Every structure is written in structure tokens, then in C-alpha cells.
Amino acid sequence: MKNINQNLKSLGLLFLFCLIPLWAFSQSITVNGIVKDTSGEGIIGASVLEKGTTNGTITDFDGNFTLQVDKNATLVISYIGYKTQEVPVNGKSTVNVTLKEDSKALEEVVVIGYGSARKSDVTGSIASVGGDKLREMPATNITYALQNRVAGVDMSQTSSAPGASMQIRIRGTRSLNASNDPLVVLDGIPFMGNLSDINPGDIKSMDILKDASSTAIYGSRGANGVILITTHKGAQGSPAKFTYNGYVGMKKVFSKYPMMNGEKFVEMRKLAGKFENSLDEADDVDTDWQDLMFRDGYVNSHDISVSGGTNGGGYSFGAAYYKDQGVIPTQNYTRYSLRGSFDQGVGKYFRFGLVNNTNYNVTKGSNIGLYGVLSMSPIANPYNEDGTMKRTVKYNSQDESFVLTRDIVESLEDSWLSKNEGFGTYNNLFAEVKCPWVEGLKYRINLGLNYRSSKGGSFTGEGINSSTADTPSTASLNHSETTNWTVENLLTYDRTFGKHQLNVVGMYSAEQTVYTRSDIAGRDIPAEYFQFYNIGRAEGTITVNPENWNYQKSGLMSWMGRVMYTYDNRYMLMATVRSDASSRLAKGHQWHTYPAVSAGWNIRQEEFMDEVDWIDILKLRVGYGQTSNQSVDPYKTLGRLATRPYNFGPTGYVTGYYVSELPNAELGWEYSSTWNFGLDFTLLKGRLSGTFEYYIQKTTDLLQSVNLPSTSGVGSYMANVGKTENKGFEFTLNGTILDNYNGWTWDASLNLSANRNKLTELASGSKKDEANNWFVGYPIDCIYDYEKVGLWNSDDPDFQYLDILEPGGNEGMIKVKYTGDRDASGKPTRAIGSEDRQIISLEPKFQGGFSTRVAYKGFDLNVITAFRYGGKLISTLHHSNGYLNMLTGRRGQVDVDYWTPENKGAKYPKPGGIQSSDNQKYGSTLGYFDASYWKVRNITLGYNFDKQPWLNRMGVQSLRAYLSVQNPFVICSPFHKETGLDPETNSYGNENVAVTEGIQKRFLTVGTNSPSTRNFLFGINLTF
């Protein structure tokens, strides 16, 4: 019996012992929640720790967290810049926390690609700009607001017409024939549209990845840098919030093109002695053709949204309308945007959601250029005797032009039409499941479904824009369509163990893009109301040009792994490996694997810095990585065929095919490797912060179209040849000068960057490619032309050799640099020729921006400026290719200071002097200017009504009204000082150029495109 009792006691103890894990488990619960700031936005990367343990996690991009803790535990929620809170769990499964600001030194969180991180933990080169900063300058395209706001990111204007896009270069140009455009990622999915498709009001933040250690996670798509755009979303558990942002404004021409008036033109034409007045011209006439053409434009933007959240989910929906009417008649851009997002948790472990951005836009009036207006003689009278407008004017024996005025262009809107319609819908669906057995482990699938189409039509009625009244009408229509799908499978492990933070991401993805384009043109349309909608009925020639038809299908397959580790907020390490396979490249060369690694050391966290209380953050960073580029057209490996009609006499023509581009079975990746060194600092309790970075980037195996000799019978082939190098520095400084001093706050920001680009190798060991202006040892973008050193004058020591250097030359002609030999007496041994051409870099020495904000009580004043020093600006207005600086009196003439016997110190040559074709000899040199400038981009004065009692009674959360002046004035610029024009570019080199030689089409220029404007806006931001 005693043994039985002992056995029963033993079994009881064993049973109790077995129950201990169950009892312990029963004391643990899974807590879900969201950490928000006082404005209701989720805080990314906030620390959630079970007090007294090392068990913790950090919040995700929307501020959400999940953590298994004891049911009686206390959560410690902290985030740099906010007051730490301790929240008892008390058995609750949901804990939502709102953190209050602790100081101005709020710790910034950045998106790093497939995740987010505190900026203090980032080891790569990443620049982040919040949506509130971007909206300080209302704009059609978010790039206009970002211009000169981020060091190392150059955004240059390609056109000032409504709806135009900008050229974006991150840390310079590296490729010759492949794309240099950065990858844009919208809400986690690569974006295939234009940035003008995205409504700026939708953007919550933009994060720009600049070095290879940051961009490697996106593989070949990130070879030119990555722009991550995050749009607004609803916050879990937040009440519904309605927001309206809108503005209206007027646009005026910044400065008219500096053309001669009637009096100056008469004097210049007589000095040239080449042309006489026509019947339509008279010396006492002074017609300002620009005044007859330009109008006041306007801009109109309205954006509404509703966002909020439920227990476990969030939503946001909105719509926007934008209209930009240009200063050139019929030019306008209209955009309609719809957006929606929601995410919802189901149970403890599952979450799914959808983000949609859809827009429809219409661009009109791109057919209306200014060359025909500017080339008009100012002494030509556009009016008949009865006051009506002439159809054409003849302003010399060689030129007769269609009269272009504002009223004429507007009256012909339906008979002279250019219209482009674009539609795009960009969708990201995701589902996410957390592993219930492994804290911090989750799987997520992203599905991107994108579609974009563009339809462009143009119609010119009979006799319109022609000196001949019966010139047949013409019409053309083109259509392009792009479909894209992307699937990404992500496995993430994210945990905090006391002083250790670990984040591991693994991904497998695939994507496919299909692009098609069609084009048709017709002549002699039977009725004007057909416009371009039924070209098949054209009574004249119907053209289907095969060069304008296209079909492309390409795919990319990738896998990636990344590890981020932080110890005690002092030591940081990130390592990435990625492998891509591209269908654009040759078999056997499609796969490539490349690594990236970076490390950081937060020196401020070391014990020896404890006594240095004026330093808040001091972090060193170093990173190395490799990326690749495959941005060439599909099928380049297969070569190309072209067609040619062959005449077989009475039997007619037969179409034949010939090889126009050779195949290349060895075509592979273009490689870039980058070293990046950075220093981040924050001083004086957050009053002063900044970043300094230095980088070296080398690109090899350039994807380049190699020209072949004519004897080969084939023009070119695509190959991996050549090398380039970019190196430079970036400096950013942010400071708070006054911090609520008697109600005054004053902040300022400066960014400065310099990039040195160099072409280090060309195909077959060649040192130059004159056709493309490429020279080893010089930047990719160079002018190859004569160098103007002045004008020939009789007091010039070399004037005695004028007949040798310039046979047939004259005093007052352009003098260019002579590089030939001289004999012992100093006499030149030859005439100036093509061997005297010089290589002139377009690259600036440095560039950047300065902005400041001053606030007093409810008022705030924002000023944004931009600057550039050095480099060359090309003006096709002054260049001989523009045909507006001929100095002969044949056409309208730019107002310049030209040479006369009484004005020998002039910059421009003698009218009617020695010529090359129709222009002054060496006239191209007149189009090169110092590109330096410092200008004010935006001035905004606003007032916040938030503290007004009547707003609270109406349920209004915030209300701000503001006045803004965009592009108000230029502080200093050699080009602006001479011409009065905006020193920023507005055209590509192949636009509005009468002669196609001399200016590379890739060069950005100031041309006869739409003029720059000065805009005056009034806007309201309302939330309730």
C-alpha cells in the first residue's frame, strides 16, 4: 500500500511537471497593434519590447506590430524623437499607441526596397523627401518639386510645354546606348509609366537609392538608381478623414525671346546689304509677333481623398483633376486621377490588400512651334488694308510664311490639331501571412498588374501653315500599348533580441512586358471633320511606315537575398546578393549574379563619446556593390532586317529585305561597380544635421551600337564595348536657426553635389567617335566644335595673317582658336580647318539648391532656390542651326551686339560677313554660353488657421491657405544677363533645328520650344 501511495505521488508530480509548459503557454498571448504619431500616421520602425526581457519587434511600414508576450506583461514602445511609453497588456490582444514628440530630432525612417529602416540603421546612400516638402512647390510633375532638392540627383527640363517630363540622372550618365533612366517603384512594384502620370498629392514620401549597395536589391533594373514612391494609405484604427488640396493660378511668359524690333532690324539689314524689303515690308513697321501669339495661361488643380481605418485594417480613396493651359494657344495638358488602397488583417496571422493608381491624360497643341513666329520679319505688316489678317506675308525674295497669331491658331483648333491621349492603371495586390510558430517570420506575395496605352493623332487642314493655299491636308495616327505583370515572393524574418536587430529577406520574382506600336499617315483627307479618325478614306497617299511599327516582348527572372544586422545601435552590416536573367540578352549570357555589402559605425554610441553632449549622431558608412544594365531593345541579339522596294520595270516594285543590323550571339550585361563612403551627423540636439558622401562608380562592357564600314554592307551591331567612370561628392546640410524664439521659427537647407564623368574606353581601342561626340578621357556629353576666341579686328597681332588663316575672310568675322604650327617668325603654316576643333565639356563643376522656411505664429514663408556653376549651355536661338542668328536680314533676327567699324568690341560678328551655307562662318560657336545660374524656383507665403476656435466648432482639423510664385526671377546667370531668358533648358538637340548636323539629339538646349513661364498660384489645404 505504501508503494502504491508513493507511486501515486510520483505520478502526480510528473503530471504537474508536464503541465508547467502548458501553464506557461497559457500565460502567453499574441498582441497586435499599431503605433501612430499625433497626426494619425503609422510610425515605421518603432521598437516594441516586452519589459524586462529581450523579446521584442519593430513596427512595419504602416506602424503595425505583432508580438507574443506574457498576458500580464508591460510593453515598452520607443522611437527616437518621441517620448517612450509603457503600456500594460492586462490580457488584451490589441494595443494601439500614440507617441508624442520629444524633440525636433525626429528619427527619419526610409524605404530601402522590400522593407524600411530607421535612417540611423541605414548603411547605403539613400535620400528621403517627405510629401509635405514636395508639396511646398505645387507642380504638374513631382520632379519639378524635387528639382535641386536632393544632392546627386540631376533633374533637367526637356520641355516647358504643359505635361512635359524631365530627364533624371542619379550620379551622372554611365551608358552610351542603353538607358540612363532610374527605376521608379510605386508602392513596392516597378512602375512602367511616366512620373507625370502620378498625382503629386498622392505621394507620402520619395526615397532615392543612389549607390550600388542600396540599389543591388533591385538588380539590373536599379543600375541607374532607384526612386521609391510611397502613396498615402489609411491608418489602422483611425477615424475617417477627408482632405482637400487645391490651387488655381495664372501663367505668364517669363521672358519673350530677345528678337530685334523693327528699327534694329532695318539697320542690321542695311548693314548686311543682302536683302531688300518685300511688298509686305516697310521700314516704319514694327510688328511684335510674339505679342500677337502669346496668351496668359492658367493652372487648375483639385484633389480630394478620404482615408481611415478599422480594427485591423486601413483604407484610402481619392480623385484628382489637373489642368494646365500653356501660354501658346491650344497647348494644354489635362489629367484625371483615381486612386484607392486598402489593407485588412484577417485573424492574427493573415493580411491582404490592394493599391490602385489610375489616370487618364490628354495633351494638346504640341504641333504649334515658335520658329515660324520668331523667324518673321518685324517690319512685315500682318494686316490687310481693311484691317483683316493676311494669310501669308513675304518678307524677302526667298521667304514667304503663313501668318501665325493667337487668334488664327485658336480659330484653327479643329483644323490644325495635335492630340495625345494616355491611359494607365497600375495595380499592386498583396497577401501576407505570419508564421505562428516563429516570431518575426512572414511570407508575402506581391502581384503587379499594369497597363498603359497612348494614342496620338495630328491633322493639318488644306493650306494651313503653308505658303501655298491648296497644299493638301495631312493626318497621322499612332497607338502604343504596354502590358506588364510582376510577381514577387518574399520571405522576411525580422526580430529584435535585446541589443541585436536582425532582418533577413529572401525573394524570387518574375516579370514580363509586352509593348506594341502602330502608325499610319494619310494625305488629302476628304473632309476636315474626319481629322485623323478615318485616314483610310484619304484620297492621296496612305503611308504605313514599317519603321514606326513595333512589337516587343521581354522578361526578367530574379532571386535575391539580403541580411541586415544591427548591434546596440552602434554597428550595422548589410549584405545583398541578387541574380537576374534577362531575355534581352544572348543565350549563355542571360544570367548574372552580383553582390553588395555595406557597413556602418555609429560613433556617437561609443562610451568615449558620452561626454560630448553637442553631438547627437555621428555615423560612418562604407559600401561596395555591383549592378548590371540590360536596358536595350529586345531582339538586339538577333540582328535586324529592313525593307527596300526594287523596281523590276513593267512588273512594278517588289519589296526586298536586307540586313540592317548584325546579330550578336555574345551580347551580355553592362556592369557597374560602386564604392560609396558616407558620414552622417546630427548636432546641437537636432538643430544641425547633414550628410557627406564620396563615390566612385565604374561601368564596363557598355552596351553600345558599333558602326561598321560601308564595305561590310551593314550599318552597325550591338556589342559590349567601352568603359565609363563617374566619381563625385554630395553634401547636404539642414539647420534650425530659430526654434520657436518668441514665436519665430527659421529652418534652412543646403545641398551641393559635383560629378566628374569620363569615358575611359571605346570600341576596338579607338580614342574617339566624332559622329557621336565621344572621346576617351572626356565626359560623355561634349561639344566637338571650334572654340570662339573673339572677332577679327585690325589691331589683332594675327590680323596680318588673316589671308593665311581665313582665306577670303574679313574684319569683324568670328575668330576661332588655331592649333597648328607656326614658323620661326610666328607665321601660321596652314589655314584653320577641321583639325582645330576642340572638345568642350557640357558638365557643370557643381550644382545644388538652397531653401529656407520662416514661420511666425500661423504664418510661414518658404523660399526654394537652385544653382549651377560651370559647364556649357547650348542655345539653338543663337546657334547657326537655329537659323535665327544669320545676321543677313533674311529672317527674324535675335537681338545681339554685332560688330561695326564703330563697335569693334562687340561679341557677335559683322552682318553680311563671310558665310558658311546661309549662316555666318563658325556660327555654331555663337550658341555656347556659360551654364552657371542661381535662381529662385518658388516663393510661398501661407497661413495656418488651425488654432482658430471657429474651425473646431465646424469640425475642421486643419486649414491652410497660401500664395505661391513659381520661377519668379533669376539672381545671376551670364545667359540670362545677355538674353533675359530662363537659363534652364527646354528642348532636346534635335528639336526646332533647321540643320540636323552640329547638335547631338541627346543634348538638352534652350530652343524655340514653349517659353518658360512665371506662375502665380493661390491654394487651400483642408482636412476634417
JSON list of C-alpha atoms in Angstrom, two decimals, residues 680-825:
[
{"chain": "A", "resi": 680, "resn": "ASP", "atom": "CA", "xyz": [26.01, 61.32, -41.24]},
{"chain": "A", "resi": 681, "resn": "PHE", "atom": "CA", "xyz": [25.83, 63.75, -38.36]},
{"chain": "A", "resi": 682, "resn": "THR", "atom": "CA", "xyz": [23.30, 65.48, -36.13]},
{"chain": "A", "resi": 683, "resn": "LEU", "atom": "CA", "xyz": [24.45, 68.20, -33.74]},
{"chain": "A", "resi": 684, "resn": "LEU", "atom": "CA", "xyz": [23.14, 70.53, -31.05]},
{"chain": "A", "resi": 685, "resn": "LYS", "atom": "CA", "xyz": [20.11, 68.46, -30.05]},
{"chain": "A", "resi": 686, "resn": "GLY", "atom": "CA", "xyz": [18.88, 68.16, -33.60]},
{"chain": "A", "resi": 687, "resn": "ARG", "atom": "CA", "xyz": [19.43, 71.78, -34.58]},
{"chain": "A", "resi": 688, "resn": "LEU", "atom": "CA", "xyz": [22.01, 70.91, -37.24]},
{"chain": "A", "resi": 689, "resn": "SER", "atom": "CA", "xyz": [22.22, 67.75, -39.35]},
{"chain": "A", "resi": 690, "resn": "GLY", "atom": "CA", "xyz": [23.83, 66.69, -42.58]},
{"chain": "A", "resi": 691, "resn": "THR", "atom": "CA", "xyz": [25.47, 64.10, -44.78]},
{"chain": "A", "resi": 692, "resn": "PHE", "atom": "CA", "xyz": [28.70, 63.99, -46.76]},
{"chain": "A", "resi": 693, "resn": "GLU", "atom": "CA", "xyz": [29.30, 61.30, -49.36]},
{"chain": "A", "resi": 694, "resn": "TYR", "atom": "CA", "xyz": [32.02, 60.41, -51.84]},
{"chain": "A", "resi": 695, "resn": "TYR", "atom": "CA", "xyz": [31.60, 57.75, -54.53]},
{"chain": "A", "resi": 696, "resn": "ILE", "atom": "CA", "xyz": [33.47, 56.10, -57.36]},
{"chain": "A", "resi": 697, "resn": "GLN", "atom": "CA", "xyz": [31.44, 54.27, -59.98]},
{"chain": "A", "resi": 698, "resn": "LYS", "atom": "CA", "xyz": [32.95, 52.33, -62.88]},
{"chain": "A", "resi": 699, "resn": "THR", "atom": "CA", "xyz": [30.93, 50.85, -65.74]},
{"chain": "A", "resi": 700, "resn": "THR", "atom": "CA", "xyz": [32.33, 48.24, -68.10]},
{"chain": "A", "resi": 701, "resn": "ASP", "atom": "CA", "xyz": [31.13, 46.20, -71.08]},
{"chain": "A", "resi": 702, "resn": "LEU", "atom": "CA", "xyz": [28.99, 49.10, -72.26]},
{"chain": "A", "resi": 703, "resn": "LEU", "atom": "CA", "xyz": [26.02, 48.19, -74.41]},
{"chain": "A", "resi": 704, "resn": "GLN", "atom": "CA", "xyz": [26.96, 50.18, -77.50]},
{"chain": "A", "resi": 705, "resn": "SER", "atom": "CA", "xyz": [25.89, 50.29, -81.10]},
{"chain": "A", "resi": 706, "resn": "VAL", "atom": "CA", "xyz": [29.13, 49.79, -83.05]},
{"chain": "A", "resi": 707, "resn": "ASN", "atom": "CA", "xyz": [29.26, 51.34, -86.53]},
{"chain": "A", "resi": 708, "resn": "LEU", "atom": "CA", "xyz": [30.65, 49.22, -89.35]},
{"chain": "A", "resi": 709, "resn": "PRO", "atom": "CA", "xyz": [32.42, 50.36, -92.54]},
{"chain": "A", "resi": 710, "resn": "SER", "atom": "CA", "xyz": [30.22, 50.78, -95.59]},
{"chain": "A", "resi": 711, "resn": "THR", "atom": "CA", "xyz": [32.10, 47.93, -97.29]},
{"chain": "A", "resi": 712, "resn": "SER", "atom": "CA", "xyz": [30.53, 45.49, -94.81]},
{"chain": "A", "resi": 713, "resn": "GLY", "atom": "CA", "xyz": [27.10, 46.15, -96.25]},
{"chain": "A", "resi": 714, "resn": "VAL", "atom": "CA", "xyz": [25.65, 46.50, -92.74]},
{"chain": "A", "resi": 715, "resn": "GLY", "atom": "CA", "xyz": [25.40, 49.69, -90.72]},
{"chain": "A", "resi": 716, "resn": "SER", "atom": "CA", "xyz": [26.03, 48.51, -87.15]},
{"chain": "A", "resi": 717, "resn": "TYR", "atom": "CA", "xyz": [25.63, 45.89, -84.46]},
{"chain": "A", "resi": 718, "resn": "MET", "atom": "CA", "xyz": [25.08, 45.98, -80.67]},
{"chain": "A", "resi": 719, "resn": "ALA", "atom": "CA", "xyz": [28.03, 44.81, -78.56]},
{"chain": "A", "resi": 720, "resn": "ASN", "atom": "CA", "xyz": [29.60, 45.02, -75.10]},
{"chain": "A", "resi": 721, "resn": "VAL", "atom": "CA", "xyz": [32.43, 47.51, -75.63]},
{"chain": "A", "resi": 722, "resn": "GLY", "atom": "CA", "xyz": [33.74, 50.53, -73.76]},
{"chain": "A", "resi": 723, "resn": "LYS", "atom": "CA", "xyz": [34.04, 51.81, -70.20]},
{"chain": "A", "resi": 724, "resn": "THR", "atom": "CA", "xyz": [32.92, 54.89, -68.28]},
{"chain": "A", "resi": 725, "resn": "GLU", "atom": "CA", "xyz": [33.60, 56.33, -64.86]},
{"chain": "A", "resi": 726, "resn": "ASN", "atom": "CA", "xyz": [31.69, 58.63, -62.53]},
{"chain": "A", "resi": 727, "resn": "LYS", "atom": "CA", "xyz": [33.06, 59.96, -59.28]},
{"chain": "A", "resi": 728, "resn": "GLY", "atom": "CA", "xyz": [31.99, 62.82, -57.11]},
{"chain": "A", "resi": 729, "resn": "PHE", "atom": "CA", "xyz": [30.82, 64.11, -53.78]},
{"chain": "A", "resi": 730, "resn": "GLU", "atom": "CA", "xyz": [27.49, 65.13, -52.23]},
{"chain": "A", "resi": 731, "resn": "PHE", "atom": "CA", "xyz": [26.88, 67.35, -49.26]},
{"chain": "A", "resi": 732, "resn": "THR", "atom": "CA", "xyz": [23.59, 68.06, -47.50]},
{"chain": "A", "resi": 733, "resn": "LEU", "atom": "CA", "xyz": [23.12, 70.37, -44.51]},
{"chain": "A", "resi": 734, "resn": "ASN", "atom": "CA", "xyz": [19.88, 71.06, -42.62]},
{"chain": "A", "resi": 735, "resn": "GLY", "atom": "CA", "xyz": [19.66, 73.54, -39.78]},
{"chain": "A", "resi": 736, "resn": "THR", "atom": "CA", "xyz": [17.21, 75.15, -37.40]},
{"chain": "A", "resi": 737, "resn": "ILE", "atom": "CA", "xyz": [18.38, 78.72, -36.85]},
{"chain": "A", "resi": 738, "resn": "LEU", "atom": "CA", "xyz": [15.46, 79.78, -34.64]},
{"chain": "A", "resi": 739, "resn": "ASP", "atom": "CA", "xyz": [13.40, 77.27, -32.70]},
{"chain": "A", "resi": 740, "resn": "ASN", "atom": "CA", "xyz": [10.19, 78.95, -31.53]},
{"chain": "A", "resi": 741, "resn": "TYR", "atom": "CA", "xyz": [12.09, 82.01, -30.35]},
{"chain": "A", "resi": 742, "resn": "ASN", "atom": "CA", "xyz": [9.34, 84.47, -29.33]},
{"chain": "A", "resi": 743, "resn": "GLY", "atom": "CA", "xyz": [7.10, 82.67, -31.79]},
{"chain": "A", "resi": 744, "resn": "TRP", "atom": "CA", "xyz": [9.67, 82.65, -34.61]},
{"chain": "A", "resi": 745, "resn": "THR", "atom": "CA", "xyz": [10.97, 79.51, -36.33]},
{"chain": "A", "resi": 746, "resn": "TRP", "atom": "CA", "xyz": [13.60, 79.58, -39.03]},
{"chain": "A", "resi": 747, "resn": "ASP", "atom": "CA", "xyz": [14.87, 76.48, -40.90]},
{"chain": "A", "resi": 748, "resn": "ALA", "atom": "CA", "xyz": [17.31, 76.29, -43.78]},
{"chain": "A", "resi": 749, "resn": "SER", "atom": "CA", "xyz": [18.61, 73.52, -46.04]},
{"chain": "A", "resi": 750, "resn": "LEU", "atom": "CA", "xyz": [21.55, 73.34, -48.44]},
{"chain": "A", "resi": 751, "resn": "ASN", "atom": "CA", "xyz": [22.60, 70.59, -50.83]},
{"chain": "A", "resi": 752, "resn": "LEU", "atom": "CA", "xyz": [25.67, 70.55, -53.03]},
{"chain": "A", "resi": 753, "resn": "SER", "atom": "CA", "xyz": [26.99, 67.93, -55.43]},
{"chain": "A", "resi": 754, "resn": "ALA", "atom": "CA", "xyz": [29.68, 67.52, -58.06]},
{"chain": "A", "resi": 755, "resn": "ASN", "atom": "CA", "xyz": [30.05, 64.66, -60.53]},
{"chain": "A", "resi": 756, "resn": "ARG", "atom": "CA", "xyz": [33.01, 64.01, -62.79]},
{"chain": "A", "resi": 757, "resn": "ASN", "atom": "CA", "xyz": [32.06, 61.85, -65.72]},
{"chain": "A", "resi": 758, "resn": "LYS", "atom": "CA", "xyz": [34.66, 60.30, -68.01]},
{"chain": "A", "resi": 759, "resn": "LEU", "atom": "CA", "xyz": [34.62, 57.94, -70.96]},
{"chain": "A", "resi": 760, "resn": "THR", "atom": "CA", "xyz": [37.60, 55.65, -70.38]},
{"chain": "A", "resi": 761, "resn": "GLU", "atom": "CA", "xyz": [37.38, 53.22, -73.30]},
{"chain": "A", "resi": 762, "resn": "LEU", "atom": "CA", "xyz": [35.69, 52.88, -76.70]},
{"chain": "A", "resi": 763, "resn": "ALA", "atom": "CA", "xyz": [35.27, 50.03, -79.14]},
{"chain": "A", "resi": 764, "resn": "SER", "atom": "CA", "xyz": [38.36, 48.45, -80.70]},
{"chain": "A", "resi": 765, "resn": "GLY", "atom": "CA", "xyz": [40.70, 50.66, -78.68]},
{"chain": "A", "resi": 766, "resn": "SER", "atom": "CA", "xyz": [39.55, 53.77, -80.53]},
{"chain": "A", "resi": 767, "resn": "LYS", "atom": "CA", "xyz": [40.19, 57.11, -78.83]},
{"chain": "A", "resi": 768, "resn": "LYS", "atom": "CA", "xyz": [37.28, 58.97, -80.40]},
{"chain": "A", "resi": 769, "resn": "ASP", "atom": "CA", "xyz": [33.92, 58.66, -82.12]},
{"chain": "A", "resi": 770, "resn": "GLU", "atom": "CA", "xyz": [33.38, 62.02, -83.78]},
{"chain": "A", "resi": 771, "resn": "ALA", "atom": "CA", "xyz": [29.93, 61.15, -85.12]},
{"chain": "A", "resi": 772, "resn": "ASN", "atom": "CA", "xyz": [28.62, 60.81, -81.54]},
{"chain": "A", "resi": 773, "resn": "ASN", "atom": "CA", "xyz": [30.93, 63.35, -79.85]},
{"chain": "A", "resi": 774, "resn": "TRP", "atom": "CA", "xyz": [32.54, 60.64, -77.72]},
{"chain": "A", "resi": 775, "resn": "PHE", "atom": "CA", "xyz": [36.18, 61.00, -76.74]},
{"chain": "A", "resi": 776, "resn": "VAL", "atom": "CA", "xyz": [38.24, 58.86, -74.37]},
{"chain": "A", "resi": 777, "resn": "GLY", "atom": "CA", "xyz": [39.30, 60.86, -71.31]},
{"chain": "A", "resi": 778, "resn": "TYR", "atom": "CA", "xyz": [36.37, 63.31, -71.59]},
{"chain": "A", "resi": 779, "resn": "PRO", "atom": "CA", "xyz": [32.75, 63.35, -70.37]},
{"chain": "A", "resi": 780, "resn": "ILE", "atom": "CA", "xyz": [30.12, 61.53, -72.40]},
{"chain": "A", "resi": 781, "resn": "ASP", "atom": "CA", "xyz": [28.37, 64.83, -73.16]},
{"chain": "A", "resi": 782, "resn": "CYS", "atom": "CA", "xyz": [30.82, 67.07, -75.02]},
{"chain": "A", "resi": 783, "resn": "ILE", "atom": "CA", "xyz": [30.64, 69.62, -77.79]},
{"chain": "A", "resi": 784, "resn": "TYR", "atom": "CA", "xyz": [33.09, 68.97, -80.64]},
{"chain": "A", "resi": 785, "resn": "ASP", "atom": "CA", "xyz": [33.39, 72.26, -82.43]},
{"chain": "A", "resi": 786, "resn": "TYR", "atom": "CA", "xyz": [35.58, 75.26, -82.99]},
{"chain": "A", "resi": 787, "resn": "GLU", "atom": "CA", "xyz": [36.32, 77.44, -79.97]},
{"chain": "A", "resi": 788, "resn": "LYS", "atom": "CA", "xyz": [35.44, 81.11, -80.45]},
{"chain": "A", "resi": 789, "resn": "VAL", "atom": "CA", "xyz": [38.15, 83.39, -79.08]},
{"chain": "A", "resi": 790, "resn": "GLY", "atom": "CA", "xyz": [36.75, 86.70, -80.31]},
{"chain": "A", "resi": 791, "resn": "LEU", "atom": "CA", "xyz": [36.31, 88.62, -83.57]},
{"chain": "A", "resi": 792, "resn": "TRP", "atom": "CA", "xyz": [38.93, 89.55, -86.14]},
{"chain": "A", "resi": 793, "resn": "ASN", "atom": "CA", "xyz": [39.98, 93.18, -85.74]},
{"chain": "A", "resi": 794, "resn": "SER", "atom": "CA", "xyz": [42.69, 95.19, -87.48]},
{"chain": "A", "resi": 795, "resn": "ASP", "atom": "CA", "xyz": [44.54, 95.76, -84.19]},
{"chain": "A", "resi": 796, "resn": "ASP", "atom": "CA", "xyz": [44.87, 91.99, -83.66]},
{"chain": "A", "resi": 797, "resn": "PRO", "atom": "CA", "xyz": [48.55, 90.86, -83.96]},
{"chain": "A", "resi": 798, "resn": "ASP", "atom": "CA", "xyz": [47.40, 87.96, -86.12]},
{"chain": "A", "resi": 799, "resn": "PHE", "atom": "CA", "xyz": [45.36, 90.17, -88.47]},
{"chain": "A", "resi": 800, "resn": "GLN", "atom": "CA", "xyz": [48.38, 90.28, -90.82]},
{"chain": "A", "resi": 801, "resn": "TYR", "atom": "CA", "xyz": [47.93, 86.51, -91.29]},
{"chain": "A", "resi": 802, "resn": "LEU", "atom": "CA", "xyz": [44.17, 86.68, -91.96]},
{"chain": "A", "resi": 803, "resn": "ASP", "atom": "CA", "xyz": [44.57, 85.60, -95.59]},
{"chain": "A", "resi": 804, "resn": "ILE", "atom": "CA", "xyz": [46.53, 82.54, -94.45]},
{"chain": "A", "resi": 805, "resn": "LEU", "atom": "CA", "xyz": [44.30, 81.55, -91.55]},
{"chain": "A", "resi": 806, "resn": "GLU", "atom": "CA", "xyz": [40.97, 82.56, -93.16]},
{"chain": "A", "resi": 807, "resn": "PRO", "atom": "CA", "xyz": [41.28, 82.81, -96.94]},
{"chain": "A", "resi": 808, "resn": "GLY", "atom": "CA", "xyz": [38.66, 85.30, -98.14]},
{"chain": "A", "resi": 809, "resn": "GLY", "atom": "CA", "xyz": [37.95, 86.35, -94.55]},
{"chain": "A", "resi": 810, "resn": "ASN", "atom": "CA", "xyz": [37.00, 89.82, -93.39]},
{"chain": "A", "resi": 811, "resn": "GLU", "atom": "CA", "xyz": [37.41, 92.07, -90.40]},
{"chain": "A", "resi": 812, "resn": "GLY", "atom": "CA", "xyz": [34.58, 91.53, -87.97]},
{"chain": "A", "resi": 813, "resn": "MET", "atom": "CA", "xyz": [34.21, 87.80, -88.68]},
{"chain": "A", "resi": 814, "resn": "ILE", "atom": "CA", "xyz": [34.36, 85.16, -85.93]},
{"chain": "A", "resi": 815, "resn": "LYS", "atom": "CA", "xyz": [37.87, 84.25, -84.82]},
{"chain": "A", "resi": 816, "resn": "VAL", "atom": "CA", "xyz": [38.37, 80.68, -83.62]},
{"chain": "A", "resi": 817, "resn": "LYS", "atom": "CA", "xyz": [41.29, 79.02, -81.90]},
{"chain": "A", "resi": 818, "resn": "TYR", "atom": "CA", "xyz": [44.18, 77.98, -84.17]},
{"chain": "A", "resi": 819, "resn": "THR", "atom": "CA", "xyz": [46.12, 74.89, -83.01]},
{"chain": "A", "resi": 820, "resn": "GLY", "atom": "CA", "xyz": [48.55, 74.48, -85.91]},
{"chain": "A", "resi": 821, "resn": "ASP", "atom": "CA", "xyz": [52.24, 75.17, -86.12]},
{"chain": "A", "resi": 822, "resn": "ARG", "atom": "CA", "xyz": [53.96, 78.50, -86.78]},
{"chain": "A", "resi": 823, "resn": "ASP", "atom": "CA", "xyz": [57.33, 79.18, -88.33]},
{"chain": "A", "resi": 824, "resn": "ALA", "atom": "CA", "xyz": [60.18, 80.95, -86.61]},
{"chain": "A", "resi": 825, "resn": "SER", "atom": "CA", "xyz": [58.65, 84.36, -87.34]}
]
